[in-house]
PDB file of C-alpha atoms in Angstrom:
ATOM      1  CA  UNK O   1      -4.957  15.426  15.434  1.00  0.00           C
ATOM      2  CA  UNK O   2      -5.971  12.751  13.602  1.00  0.00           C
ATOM      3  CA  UNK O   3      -9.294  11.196  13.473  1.00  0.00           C
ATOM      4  CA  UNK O   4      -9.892   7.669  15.246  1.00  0.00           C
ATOM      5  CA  UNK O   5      -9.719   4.529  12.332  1.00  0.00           C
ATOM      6  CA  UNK O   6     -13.036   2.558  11.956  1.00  0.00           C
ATOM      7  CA  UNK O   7     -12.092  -0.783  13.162  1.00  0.00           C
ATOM      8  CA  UNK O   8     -15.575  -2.440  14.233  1.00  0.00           C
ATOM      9  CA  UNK O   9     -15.093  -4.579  11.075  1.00  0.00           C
ATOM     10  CA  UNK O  10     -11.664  -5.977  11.756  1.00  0.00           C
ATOM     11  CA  UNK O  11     -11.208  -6.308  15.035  1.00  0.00           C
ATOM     12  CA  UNK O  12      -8.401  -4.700  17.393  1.00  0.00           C
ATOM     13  CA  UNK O  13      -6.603  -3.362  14.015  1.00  0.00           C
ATOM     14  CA  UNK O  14      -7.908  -1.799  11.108  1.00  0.00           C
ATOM     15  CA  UNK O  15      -5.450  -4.428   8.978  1.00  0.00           C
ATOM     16  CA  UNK O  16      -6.944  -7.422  10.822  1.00  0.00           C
ATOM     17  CA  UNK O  17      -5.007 -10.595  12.274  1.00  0.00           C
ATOM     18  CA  UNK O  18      -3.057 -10.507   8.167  1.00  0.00           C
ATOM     19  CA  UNK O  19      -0.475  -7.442   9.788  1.00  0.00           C
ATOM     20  CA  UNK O  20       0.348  -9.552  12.904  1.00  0.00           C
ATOM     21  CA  UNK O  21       0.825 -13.223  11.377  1.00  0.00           C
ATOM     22  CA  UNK O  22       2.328 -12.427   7.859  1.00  0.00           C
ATOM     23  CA  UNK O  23       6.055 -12.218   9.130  1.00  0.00           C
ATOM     24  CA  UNK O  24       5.622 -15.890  11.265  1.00  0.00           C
ATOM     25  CA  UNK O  25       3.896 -17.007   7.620  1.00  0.00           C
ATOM     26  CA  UNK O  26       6.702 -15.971   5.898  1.00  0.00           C
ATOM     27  CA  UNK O  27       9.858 -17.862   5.285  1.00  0.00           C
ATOM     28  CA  UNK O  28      12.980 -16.122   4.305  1.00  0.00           C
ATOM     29  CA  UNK O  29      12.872 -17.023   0.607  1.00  0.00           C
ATOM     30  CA  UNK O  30      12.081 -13.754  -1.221  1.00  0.00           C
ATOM     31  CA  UNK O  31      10.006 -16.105  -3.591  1.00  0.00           C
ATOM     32  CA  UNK O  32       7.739 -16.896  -0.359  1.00  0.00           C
ATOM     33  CA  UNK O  33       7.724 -13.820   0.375  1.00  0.00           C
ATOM     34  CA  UNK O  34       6.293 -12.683  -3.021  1.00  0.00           C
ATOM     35  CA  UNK O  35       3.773 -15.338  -2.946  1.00  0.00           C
ATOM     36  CA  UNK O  36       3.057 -13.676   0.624  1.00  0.00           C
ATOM     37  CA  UNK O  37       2.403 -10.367  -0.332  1.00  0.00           C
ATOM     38  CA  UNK O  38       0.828 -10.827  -3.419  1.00  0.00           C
ATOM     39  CA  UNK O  39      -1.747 -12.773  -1.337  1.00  0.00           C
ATOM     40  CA  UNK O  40      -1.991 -10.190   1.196  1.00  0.00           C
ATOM     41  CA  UNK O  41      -2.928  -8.034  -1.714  1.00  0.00           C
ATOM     42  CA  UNK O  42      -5.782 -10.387  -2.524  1.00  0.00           C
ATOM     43  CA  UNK O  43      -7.245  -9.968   1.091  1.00  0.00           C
ATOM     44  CA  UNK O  44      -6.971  -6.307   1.106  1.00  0.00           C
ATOM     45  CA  UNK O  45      -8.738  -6.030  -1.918  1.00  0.00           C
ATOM     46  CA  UNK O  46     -11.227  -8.697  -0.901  1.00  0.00           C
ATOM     47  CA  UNK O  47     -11.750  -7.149   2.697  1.00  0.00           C
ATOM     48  CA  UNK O  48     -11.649  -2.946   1.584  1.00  0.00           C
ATOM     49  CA  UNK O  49     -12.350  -2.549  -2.104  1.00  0.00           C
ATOM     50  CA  UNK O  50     -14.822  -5.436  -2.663  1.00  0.00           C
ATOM     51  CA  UNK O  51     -12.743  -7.261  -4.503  1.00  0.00           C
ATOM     52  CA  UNK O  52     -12.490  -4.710  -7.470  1.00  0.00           C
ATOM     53  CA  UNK O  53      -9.073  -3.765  -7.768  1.00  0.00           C
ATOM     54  CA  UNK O  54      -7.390  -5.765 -10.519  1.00  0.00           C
ATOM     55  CA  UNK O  55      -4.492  -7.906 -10.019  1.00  0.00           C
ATOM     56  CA  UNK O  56      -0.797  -6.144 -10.107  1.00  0.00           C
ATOM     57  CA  UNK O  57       2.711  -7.061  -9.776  1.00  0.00           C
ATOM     58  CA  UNK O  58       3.763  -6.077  -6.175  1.00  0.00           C
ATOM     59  CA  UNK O  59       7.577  -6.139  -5.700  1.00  0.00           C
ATOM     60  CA  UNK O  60      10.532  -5.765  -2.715  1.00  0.00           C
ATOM     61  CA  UNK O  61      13.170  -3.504  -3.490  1.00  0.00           C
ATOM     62  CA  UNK O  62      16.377  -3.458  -1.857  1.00  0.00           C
ATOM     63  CA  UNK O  63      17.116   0.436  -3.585  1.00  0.00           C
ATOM     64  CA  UNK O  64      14.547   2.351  -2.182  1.00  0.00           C
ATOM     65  CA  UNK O  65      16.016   4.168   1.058  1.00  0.00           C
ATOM     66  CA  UNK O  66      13.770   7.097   1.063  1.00  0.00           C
ATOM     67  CA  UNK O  67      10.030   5.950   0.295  1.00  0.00           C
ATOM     68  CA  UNK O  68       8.098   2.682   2.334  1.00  0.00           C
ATOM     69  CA  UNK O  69       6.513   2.074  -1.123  1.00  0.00           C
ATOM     70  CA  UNK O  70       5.058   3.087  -4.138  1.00  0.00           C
ATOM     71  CA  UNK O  71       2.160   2.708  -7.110  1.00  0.00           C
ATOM     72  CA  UNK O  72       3.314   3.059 -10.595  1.00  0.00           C
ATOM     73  CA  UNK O  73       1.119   3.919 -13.597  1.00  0.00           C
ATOM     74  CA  UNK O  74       2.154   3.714 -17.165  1.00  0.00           C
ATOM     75  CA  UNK O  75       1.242   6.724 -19.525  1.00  0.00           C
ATOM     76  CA  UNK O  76      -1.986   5.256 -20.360  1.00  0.00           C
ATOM     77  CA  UNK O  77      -3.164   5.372 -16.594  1.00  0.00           C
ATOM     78  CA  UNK O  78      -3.273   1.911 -16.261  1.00  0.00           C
ATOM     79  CA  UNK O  79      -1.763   0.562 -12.797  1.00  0.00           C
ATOM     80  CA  UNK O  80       1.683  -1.355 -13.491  1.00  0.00           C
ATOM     81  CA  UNK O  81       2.807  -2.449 -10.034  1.00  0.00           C
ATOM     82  CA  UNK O  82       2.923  -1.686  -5.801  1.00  0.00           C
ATOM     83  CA  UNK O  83       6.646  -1.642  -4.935  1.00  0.00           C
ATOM     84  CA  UNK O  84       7.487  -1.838  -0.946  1.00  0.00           C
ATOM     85  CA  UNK O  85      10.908  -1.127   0.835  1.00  0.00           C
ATOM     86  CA  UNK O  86      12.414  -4.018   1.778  1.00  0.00           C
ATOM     87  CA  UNK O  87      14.460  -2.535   4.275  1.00  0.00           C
ATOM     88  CA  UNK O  88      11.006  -1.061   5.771  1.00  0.00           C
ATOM     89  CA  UNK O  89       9.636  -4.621   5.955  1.00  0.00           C
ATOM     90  CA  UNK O  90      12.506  -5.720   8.249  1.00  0.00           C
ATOM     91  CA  UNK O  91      12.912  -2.280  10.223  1.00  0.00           C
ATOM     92  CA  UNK O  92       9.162  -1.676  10.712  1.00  0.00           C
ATOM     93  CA  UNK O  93       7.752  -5.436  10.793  1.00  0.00           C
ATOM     94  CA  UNK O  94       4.848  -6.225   9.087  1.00  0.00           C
ATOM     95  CA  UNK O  95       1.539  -4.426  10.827  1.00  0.00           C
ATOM     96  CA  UNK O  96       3.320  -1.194   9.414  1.00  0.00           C
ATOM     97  CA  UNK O  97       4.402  -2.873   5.542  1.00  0.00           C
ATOM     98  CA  UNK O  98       1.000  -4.067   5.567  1.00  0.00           C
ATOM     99  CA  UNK O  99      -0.212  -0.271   6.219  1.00  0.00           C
ATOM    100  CA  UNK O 100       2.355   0.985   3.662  1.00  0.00           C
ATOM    101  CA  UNK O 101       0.612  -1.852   1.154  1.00  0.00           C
ATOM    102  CA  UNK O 102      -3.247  -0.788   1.949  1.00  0.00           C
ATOM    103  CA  UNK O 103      -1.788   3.545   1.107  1.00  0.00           C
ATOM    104  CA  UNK O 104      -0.175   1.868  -2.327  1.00  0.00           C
ATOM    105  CA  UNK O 105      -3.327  -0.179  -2.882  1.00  0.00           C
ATOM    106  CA  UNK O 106      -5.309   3.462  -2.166  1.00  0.00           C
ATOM    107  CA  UNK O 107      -4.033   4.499  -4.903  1.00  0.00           C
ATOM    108  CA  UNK O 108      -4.052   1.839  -7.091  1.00  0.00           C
ATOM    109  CA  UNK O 109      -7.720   2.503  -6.336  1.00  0.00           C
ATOM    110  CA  UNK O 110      -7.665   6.028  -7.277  1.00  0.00           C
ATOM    111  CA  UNK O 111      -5.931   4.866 -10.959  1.00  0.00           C
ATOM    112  CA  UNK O 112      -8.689   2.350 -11.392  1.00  0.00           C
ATOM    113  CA  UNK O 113     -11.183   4.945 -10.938  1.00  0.00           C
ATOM    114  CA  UNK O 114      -9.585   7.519 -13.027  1.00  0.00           C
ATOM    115  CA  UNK O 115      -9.016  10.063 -10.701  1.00  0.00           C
ATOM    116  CA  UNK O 116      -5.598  11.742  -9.717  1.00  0.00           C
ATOM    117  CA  UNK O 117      -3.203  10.365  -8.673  1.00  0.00           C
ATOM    118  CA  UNK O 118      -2.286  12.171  -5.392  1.00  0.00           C
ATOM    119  CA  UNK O 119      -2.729  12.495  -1.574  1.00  0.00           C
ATOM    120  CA  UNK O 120      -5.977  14.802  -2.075  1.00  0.00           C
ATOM    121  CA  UNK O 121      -9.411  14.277  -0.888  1.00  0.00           C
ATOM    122  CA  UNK O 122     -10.349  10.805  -2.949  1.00  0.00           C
ATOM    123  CA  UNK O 123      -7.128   9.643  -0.825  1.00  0.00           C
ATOM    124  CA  UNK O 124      -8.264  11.046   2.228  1.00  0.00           C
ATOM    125  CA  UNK O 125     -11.344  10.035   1.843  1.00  0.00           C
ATOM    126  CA  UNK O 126     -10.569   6.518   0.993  1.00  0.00           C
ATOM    127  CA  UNK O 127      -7.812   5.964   3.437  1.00  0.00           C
ATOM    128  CA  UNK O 128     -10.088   6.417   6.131  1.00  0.00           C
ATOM    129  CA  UNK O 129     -12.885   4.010   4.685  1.00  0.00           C
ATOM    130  CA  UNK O 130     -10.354   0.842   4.504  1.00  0.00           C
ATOM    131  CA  UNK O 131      -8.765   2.265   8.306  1.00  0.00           C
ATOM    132  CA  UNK O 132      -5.313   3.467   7.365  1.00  0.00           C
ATOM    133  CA  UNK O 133      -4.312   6.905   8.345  1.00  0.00           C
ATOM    134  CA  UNK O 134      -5.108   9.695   5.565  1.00  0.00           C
ATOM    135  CA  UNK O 135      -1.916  11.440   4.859  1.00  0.00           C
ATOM    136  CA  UNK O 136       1.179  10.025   3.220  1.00  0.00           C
ATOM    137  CA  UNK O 137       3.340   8.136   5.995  1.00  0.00           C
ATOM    138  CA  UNK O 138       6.796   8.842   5.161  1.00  0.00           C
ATOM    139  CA  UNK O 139      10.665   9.623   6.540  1.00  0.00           C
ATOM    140  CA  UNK O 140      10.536  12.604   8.055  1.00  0.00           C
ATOM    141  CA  UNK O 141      11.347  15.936   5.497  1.00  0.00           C
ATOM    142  CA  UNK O 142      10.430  13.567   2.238  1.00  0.00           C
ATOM    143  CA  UNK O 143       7.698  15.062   0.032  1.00  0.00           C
ATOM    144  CA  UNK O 144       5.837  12.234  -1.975  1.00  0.00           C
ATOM    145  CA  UNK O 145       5.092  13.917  -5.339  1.00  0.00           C
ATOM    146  CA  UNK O 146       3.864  12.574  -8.467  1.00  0.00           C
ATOM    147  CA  UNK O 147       6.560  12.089 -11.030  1.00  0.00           C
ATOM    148  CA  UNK O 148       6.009  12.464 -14.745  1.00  0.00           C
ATOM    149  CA  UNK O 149       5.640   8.269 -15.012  1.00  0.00           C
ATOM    150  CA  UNK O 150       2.841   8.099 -12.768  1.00  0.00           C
ATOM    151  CA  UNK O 151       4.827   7.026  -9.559  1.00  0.00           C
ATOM    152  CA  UNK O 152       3.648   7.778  -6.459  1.00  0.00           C
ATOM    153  CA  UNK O 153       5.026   6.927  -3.130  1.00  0.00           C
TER     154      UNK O 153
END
């Protein structure tokens, strides 16, 4: 059983109104919806991490069929980009992409502040502060796992 999501904050959803109007917002150019996300991003950060987490290349891919997304960190441990599932986006609409998003931007969080990169208690932890469930929301029988590049779904 999983334990209710603050949303005093943000009203009826712990993503605010952002979930909801992003896909009317959104035209079907993939460059407007770039421009989309990557602002979405901005207001997550703003709204849940203060504003701290540094700007990052956040991409659609029409290849990934078993992951909703994924952070990528170079070798270094600095964060390289957020990748979502494109095929996610139109299956699942956006209030779920933009929960997928908020659990990348987790742990873009957790590479920021130098801790592992995983779905451990900094992840649980900080998935419930910003109001997204704490585990990793996936396909049913897929495993996230961190691969030797730093890419974590």
């Amino acid at each position: 059983q999983l334990p209710s999501l603050r949303r005093s904050a943000l009203g009826s959803s712990p993503l605010g109104r952002f979930g909801r109007d992003l896909g009317d917002a959104v035209g079907p150019s993939r460059l407007a919806r770039g421009l989309q996300i990557s602002r979405l991003h901005e207001i997550l950060n703003a709204r849940h991490f203060q504003g701290t987490l540094g700007t990052i290349p956040i991409r659609l891919s029409d290849k990934m069929s078993t992951r909703l997304g994924e952070f990528r960190a170079d070798h270094d441990g600095r964060a390289v980009e957020i990748t979502l599932s494109r095929r996610h986006v139109r299956r699942d609409g956006w209030p779920a992409a933009t929960e997928t998003l908020l659990h990348e931007m987790v742990h873009q969080w957790q590479c920021e502040q130098g801790l592992p990169l995983d779905h451990g208690q900094s992840f649980r932890r900080k998935a419930l502060e910003v109001g997204i469930r704490p585990n990793a929301t996936a396909p049913a029988g897929y495993l996230s796992h961190l691969d030797l590049y730093g890419t974590i779904a």
